[in-house]
Short mmCIF file of C-alpha atoms in Angstrom, two decimals:
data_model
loop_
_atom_site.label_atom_id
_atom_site.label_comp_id
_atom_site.label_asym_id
_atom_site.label_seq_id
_atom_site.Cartn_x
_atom_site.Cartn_y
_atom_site.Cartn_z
CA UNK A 1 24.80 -17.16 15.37
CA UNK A 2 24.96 -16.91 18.92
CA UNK A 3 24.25 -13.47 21.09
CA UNK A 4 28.37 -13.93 21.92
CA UNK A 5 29.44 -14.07 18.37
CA UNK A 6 27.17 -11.20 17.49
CA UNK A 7 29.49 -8.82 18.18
CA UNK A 8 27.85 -5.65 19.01
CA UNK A 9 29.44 -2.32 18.90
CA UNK A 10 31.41 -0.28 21.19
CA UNK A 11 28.68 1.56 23.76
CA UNK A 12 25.72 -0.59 23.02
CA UNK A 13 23.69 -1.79 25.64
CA UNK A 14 22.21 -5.12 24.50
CA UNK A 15 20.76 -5.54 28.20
CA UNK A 16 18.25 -3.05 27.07
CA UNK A 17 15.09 -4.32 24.76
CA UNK A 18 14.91 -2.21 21.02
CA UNK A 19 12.56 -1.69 18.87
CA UNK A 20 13.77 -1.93 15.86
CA UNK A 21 15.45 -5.28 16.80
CA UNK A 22 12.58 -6.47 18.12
CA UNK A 23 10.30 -5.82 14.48
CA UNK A 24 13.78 -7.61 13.20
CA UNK A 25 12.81 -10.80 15.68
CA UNK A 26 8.86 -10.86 14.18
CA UNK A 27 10.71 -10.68 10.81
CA UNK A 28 12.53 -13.88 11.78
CA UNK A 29 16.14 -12.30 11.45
CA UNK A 30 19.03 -12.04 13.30
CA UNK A 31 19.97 -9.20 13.95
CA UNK A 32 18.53 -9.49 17.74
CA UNK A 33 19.67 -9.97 21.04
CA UNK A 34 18.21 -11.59 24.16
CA UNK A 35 16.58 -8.61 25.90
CA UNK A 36 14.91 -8.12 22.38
CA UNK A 37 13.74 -11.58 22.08
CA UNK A 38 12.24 -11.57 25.34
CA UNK A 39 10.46 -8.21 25.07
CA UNK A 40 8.60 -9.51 21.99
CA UNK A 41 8.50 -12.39 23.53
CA UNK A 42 5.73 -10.45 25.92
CA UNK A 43 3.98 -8.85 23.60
CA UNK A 44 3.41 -12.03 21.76
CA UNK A 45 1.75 -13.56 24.80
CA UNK A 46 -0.50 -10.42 24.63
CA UNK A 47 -1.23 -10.21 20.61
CA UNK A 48 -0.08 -13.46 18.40
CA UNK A 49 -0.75 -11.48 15.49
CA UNK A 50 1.87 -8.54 15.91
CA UNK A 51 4.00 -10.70 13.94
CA UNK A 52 1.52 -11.07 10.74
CA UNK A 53 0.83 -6.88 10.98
CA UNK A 54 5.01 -6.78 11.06
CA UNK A 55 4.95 -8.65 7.62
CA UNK A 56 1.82 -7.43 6.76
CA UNK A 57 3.46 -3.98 6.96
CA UNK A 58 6.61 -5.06 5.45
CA UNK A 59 4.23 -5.97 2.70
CA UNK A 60 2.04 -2.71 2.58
CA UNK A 61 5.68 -0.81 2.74
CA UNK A 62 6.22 -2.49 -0.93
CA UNK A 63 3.20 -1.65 -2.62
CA UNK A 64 3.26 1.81 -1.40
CA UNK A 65 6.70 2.19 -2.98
CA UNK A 66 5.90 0.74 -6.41
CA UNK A 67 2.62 3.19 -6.23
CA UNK A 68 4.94 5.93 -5.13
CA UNK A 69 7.22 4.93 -8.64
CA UNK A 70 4.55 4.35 -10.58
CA UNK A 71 3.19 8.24 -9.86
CA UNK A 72 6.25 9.04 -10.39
CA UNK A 73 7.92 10.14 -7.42
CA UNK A 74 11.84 9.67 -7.83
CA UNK A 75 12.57 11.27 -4.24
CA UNK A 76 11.86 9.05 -0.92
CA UNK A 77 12.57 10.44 2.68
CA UNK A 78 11.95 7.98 4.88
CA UNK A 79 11.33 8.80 8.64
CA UNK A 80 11.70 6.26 11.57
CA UNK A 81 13.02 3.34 9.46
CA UNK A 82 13.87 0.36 11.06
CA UNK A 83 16.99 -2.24 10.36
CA UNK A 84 17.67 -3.63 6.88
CA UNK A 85 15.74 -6.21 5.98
CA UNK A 86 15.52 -8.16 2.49
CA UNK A 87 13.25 -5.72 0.78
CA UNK A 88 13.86 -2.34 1.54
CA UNK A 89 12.55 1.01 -0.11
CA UNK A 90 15.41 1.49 -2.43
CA UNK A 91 16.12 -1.56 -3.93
CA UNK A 92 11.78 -1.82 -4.53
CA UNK A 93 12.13 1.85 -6.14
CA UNK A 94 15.44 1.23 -7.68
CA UNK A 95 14.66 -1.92 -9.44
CA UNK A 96 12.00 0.49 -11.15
CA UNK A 97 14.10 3.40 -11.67
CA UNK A 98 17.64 2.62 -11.12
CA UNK A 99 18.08 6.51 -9.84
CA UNK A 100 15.67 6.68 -7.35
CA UNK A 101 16.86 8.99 -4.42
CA UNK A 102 16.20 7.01 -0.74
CA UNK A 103 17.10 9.00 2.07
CA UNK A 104 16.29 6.99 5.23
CA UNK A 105 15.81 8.97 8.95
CA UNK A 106 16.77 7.64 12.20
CA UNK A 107 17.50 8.84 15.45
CA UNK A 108 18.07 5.27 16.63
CA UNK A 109 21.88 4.46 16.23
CA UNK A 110 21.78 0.43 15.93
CA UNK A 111 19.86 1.76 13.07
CA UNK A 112 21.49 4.19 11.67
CA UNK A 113 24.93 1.67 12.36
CA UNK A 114 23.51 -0.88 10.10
CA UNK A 115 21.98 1.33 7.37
CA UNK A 116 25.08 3.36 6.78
CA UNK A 117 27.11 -0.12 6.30
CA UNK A 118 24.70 -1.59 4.13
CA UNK A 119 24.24 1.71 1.46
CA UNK A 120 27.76 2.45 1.60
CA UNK A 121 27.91 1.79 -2.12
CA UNK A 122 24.46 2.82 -3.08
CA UNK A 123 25.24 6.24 -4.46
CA UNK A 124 21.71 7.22 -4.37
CA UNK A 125 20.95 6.10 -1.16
CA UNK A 126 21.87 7.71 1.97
CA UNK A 127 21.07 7.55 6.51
CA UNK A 128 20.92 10.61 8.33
CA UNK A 129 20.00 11.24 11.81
CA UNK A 130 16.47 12.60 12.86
CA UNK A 131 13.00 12.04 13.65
CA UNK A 132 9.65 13.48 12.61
CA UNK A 133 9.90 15.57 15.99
CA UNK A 134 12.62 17.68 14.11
CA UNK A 135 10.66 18.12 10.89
CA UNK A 136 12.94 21.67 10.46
CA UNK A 137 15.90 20.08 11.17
CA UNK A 138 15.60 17.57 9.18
CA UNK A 139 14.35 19.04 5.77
CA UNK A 140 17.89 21.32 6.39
CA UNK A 141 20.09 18.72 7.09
CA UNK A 142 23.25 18.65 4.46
CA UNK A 143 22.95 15.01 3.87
CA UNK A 144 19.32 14.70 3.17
CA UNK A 145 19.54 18.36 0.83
CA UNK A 146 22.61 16.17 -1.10
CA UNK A 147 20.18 13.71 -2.50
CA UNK A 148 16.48 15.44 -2.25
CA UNK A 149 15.73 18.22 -4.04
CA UNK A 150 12.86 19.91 -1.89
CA UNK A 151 11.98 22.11 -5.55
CA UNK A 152 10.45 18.95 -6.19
CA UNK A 153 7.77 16.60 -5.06
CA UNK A 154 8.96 14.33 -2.77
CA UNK A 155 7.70 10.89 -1.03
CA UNK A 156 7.66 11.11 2.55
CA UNK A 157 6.74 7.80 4.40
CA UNK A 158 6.25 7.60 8.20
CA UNK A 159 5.22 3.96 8.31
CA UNK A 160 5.88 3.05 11.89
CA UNK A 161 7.49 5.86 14.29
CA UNK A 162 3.69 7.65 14.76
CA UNK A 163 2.50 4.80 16.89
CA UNK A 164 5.32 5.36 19.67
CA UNK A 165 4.49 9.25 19.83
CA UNK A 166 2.40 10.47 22.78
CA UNK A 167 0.08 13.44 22.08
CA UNK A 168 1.67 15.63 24.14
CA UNK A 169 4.81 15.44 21.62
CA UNK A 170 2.34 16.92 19.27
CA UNK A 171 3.27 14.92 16.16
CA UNK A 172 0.48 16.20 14.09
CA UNK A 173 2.16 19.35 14.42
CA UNK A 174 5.44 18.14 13.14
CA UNK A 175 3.12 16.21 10.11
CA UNK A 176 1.90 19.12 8.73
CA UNK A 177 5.14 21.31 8.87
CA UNK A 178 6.60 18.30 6.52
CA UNK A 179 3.38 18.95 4.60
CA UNK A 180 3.55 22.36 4.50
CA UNK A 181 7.52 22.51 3.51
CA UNK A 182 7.35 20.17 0.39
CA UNK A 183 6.13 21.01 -2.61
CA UNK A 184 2.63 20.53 -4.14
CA UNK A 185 2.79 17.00 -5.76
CA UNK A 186 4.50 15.83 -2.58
CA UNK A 187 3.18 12.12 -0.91
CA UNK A 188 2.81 11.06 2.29
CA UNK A 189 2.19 7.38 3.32
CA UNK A 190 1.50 7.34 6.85
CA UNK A 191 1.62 3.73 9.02
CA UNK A 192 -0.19 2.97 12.56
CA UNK A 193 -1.20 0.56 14.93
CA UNK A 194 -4.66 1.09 15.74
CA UNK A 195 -6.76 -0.70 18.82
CA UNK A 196 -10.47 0.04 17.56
CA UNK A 197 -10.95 -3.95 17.38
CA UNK A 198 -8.38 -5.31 20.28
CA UNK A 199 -9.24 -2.74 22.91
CA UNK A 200 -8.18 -5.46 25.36
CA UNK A 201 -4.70 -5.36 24.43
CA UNK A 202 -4.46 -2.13 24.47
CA UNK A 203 -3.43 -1.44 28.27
CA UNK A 204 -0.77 -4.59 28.49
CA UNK A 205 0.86 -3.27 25.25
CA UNK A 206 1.02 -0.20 26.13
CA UNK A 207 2.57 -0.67 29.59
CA UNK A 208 5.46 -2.77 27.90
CA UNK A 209 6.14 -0.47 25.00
CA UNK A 210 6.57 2.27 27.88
CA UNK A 211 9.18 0.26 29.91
CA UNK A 212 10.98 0.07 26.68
CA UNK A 213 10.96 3.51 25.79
CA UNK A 214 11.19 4.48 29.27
CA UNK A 215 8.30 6.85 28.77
CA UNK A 216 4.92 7.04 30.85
CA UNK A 217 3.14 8.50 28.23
CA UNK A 218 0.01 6.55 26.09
CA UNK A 219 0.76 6.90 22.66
CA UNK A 220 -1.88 4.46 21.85
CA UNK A 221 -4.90 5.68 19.12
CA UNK A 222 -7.63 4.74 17.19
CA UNK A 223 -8.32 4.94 13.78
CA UNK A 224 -10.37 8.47 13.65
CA UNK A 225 -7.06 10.17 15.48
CA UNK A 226 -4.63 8.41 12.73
CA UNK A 227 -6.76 9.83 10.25
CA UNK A 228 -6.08 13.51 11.17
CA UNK A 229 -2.58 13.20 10.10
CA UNK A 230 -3.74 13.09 6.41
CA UNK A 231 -5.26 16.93 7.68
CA UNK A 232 -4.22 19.82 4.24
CA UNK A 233 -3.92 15.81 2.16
CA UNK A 234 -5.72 13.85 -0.69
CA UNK A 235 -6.23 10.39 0.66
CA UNK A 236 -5.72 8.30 -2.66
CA UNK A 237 -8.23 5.21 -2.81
CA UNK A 238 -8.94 3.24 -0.77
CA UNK A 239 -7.99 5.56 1.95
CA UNK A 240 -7.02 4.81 5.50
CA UNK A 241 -7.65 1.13 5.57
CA UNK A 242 -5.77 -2.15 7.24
CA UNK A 243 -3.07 -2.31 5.51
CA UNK A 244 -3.96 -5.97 4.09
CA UNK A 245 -6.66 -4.38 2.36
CA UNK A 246 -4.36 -1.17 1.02
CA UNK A 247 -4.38 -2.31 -2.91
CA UNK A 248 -3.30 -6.01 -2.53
CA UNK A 249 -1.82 -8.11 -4.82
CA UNK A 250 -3.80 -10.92 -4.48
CA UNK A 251 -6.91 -9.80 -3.27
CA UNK A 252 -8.39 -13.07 -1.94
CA UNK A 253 -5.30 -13.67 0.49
CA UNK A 254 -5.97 -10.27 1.82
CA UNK A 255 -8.86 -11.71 3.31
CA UNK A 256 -7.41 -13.76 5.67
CA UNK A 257 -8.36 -15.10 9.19
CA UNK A 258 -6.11 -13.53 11.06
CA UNK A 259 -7.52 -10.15 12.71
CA UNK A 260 -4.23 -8.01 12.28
CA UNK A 261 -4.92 -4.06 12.94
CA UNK A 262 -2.42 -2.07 11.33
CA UNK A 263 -3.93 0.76 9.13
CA UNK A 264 -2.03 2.97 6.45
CA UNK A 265 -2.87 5.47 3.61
CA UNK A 266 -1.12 7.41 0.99
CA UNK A 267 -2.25 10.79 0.51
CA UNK A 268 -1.16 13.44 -2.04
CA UNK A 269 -0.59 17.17 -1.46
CA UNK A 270 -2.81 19.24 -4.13
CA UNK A 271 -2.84 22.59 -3.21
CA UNK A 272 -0.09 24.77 -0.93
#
């Protein structure tokens, strides 16, 4: 389908690169424009891998969930998701337990646009609007308090919107009021790029992930600062690791050539 017969909607600038339809381009879908292809395009040239970590992710985000079941978590709030894709976090939970509550956060609107079309008929599914910088907000938001019951433990996964978070934003801060607001037997799973073995692309990526956001902040990190996001949590084994080597289903193809540097961790809240 060309760009022309996309179609976008009414007050969207498709001049303008995005991220979430630029993880939809390393995904090999189509729900991308030009500016999107061309801005991945660059930071291809810069890391080859950042499409393995996007499936590699995509991958981790599936295990995590059937962990998350499996513990018996019922209640998902999931905070910067990106577009639909073939295997999102309610239809992995729901195929376990059919009543699974998904509520997934944006504050991105292609997002939210194509989420709220695609779980139109998913009664237990919902989209609001928010990000993890409006942890308050968000926990009180009519939509979210229609599906999640914050009485009750709750998973809370933040698998990609850290990495695009400056310091200065204090997002640890906004972490730990989520932690603090949800109950004891709460779970976090927590995603991020890390640069402790690709220091070298860490300046070109960052300068082209601030044109995009049109921020001049580095939100860049390594793997100790990720780690202090799990701060007040349990880290379940094996931790913070790459996310290839979070529980894998086949454990000998997680030990592939490719040097991807994503790292996640689940982590359980034990005491309030």
């Amino acid at each position: 389908m060309s760009d022309a017969s996309r179609r976008p909607g009414a007050g969207l600038d498709t001049s303008v690169p995005n991220i979430a339809r630029m993880n939809n381009y390393f995904l090999d879908g189509k729900d991308n424009f030009a500016a999107d292809r061309k801005a991945a395009e660059e930071v291809l040239a810069v890391a080859p891998e950042v499409k393995a970590m996007t499936y590699e992710s995509q991958a981790f985000l599936g295990r995590v969930v059937r962990y998350l079941v499996e513990q018996g978590m019922t209640q998902f709030v999931v905070i910067g998701s990106g577009l639909p894709n073939r295997r999102n976090v309610h239809q992995v939970a729901q195929e376990i337990v059919p009543d699974t509550r998904v509520v997934y956060v944006s504050n991105d609107p292609v997002v939210l646009s194509h989420a709220r079309a695609t779980l139109a008929t998913n009664p237990y599914t919902t989209a609001v609007e928010g990000d993890v910088l409006h942890p308050r907000e968000l926990l009180t938001d009519p939509e979210l308090l229609r599906l999640v019951d914050l009485d009750l433990p709750v998973a809370v996964l933040i698998l990609s919107a850290l990495q695009f978070i400056p310091d200065e934003d204090d997002p640890q801060k906004s972490v730990a009021i989520l932690r603090d607001t949800v109950p004891v037997g709460s779970y976090f799973a927590i995603g991020h790029v890390v640069f402790d073995t690709r220091p070298d692309a860490q300046g070109p990526l960052v300068e082209i992930f601030q044109r995009i956001l049109g921020r001049g902040e580095d939100a860049s990190r390594r793997s100790e600062q990720v780690l202090r996001f799990f701060d007040g949590l349990e880290l379940v084994d094996p931790g913070l690791v790459y996310v290839r080597h979070w529980n894998p289903d086949n454990p000998l193809a997680a030990q592939g050539r490719d040097k991807t540097w994503t790292m996640g961790g689940v982590a359980r809240k034990v005491k309030g």
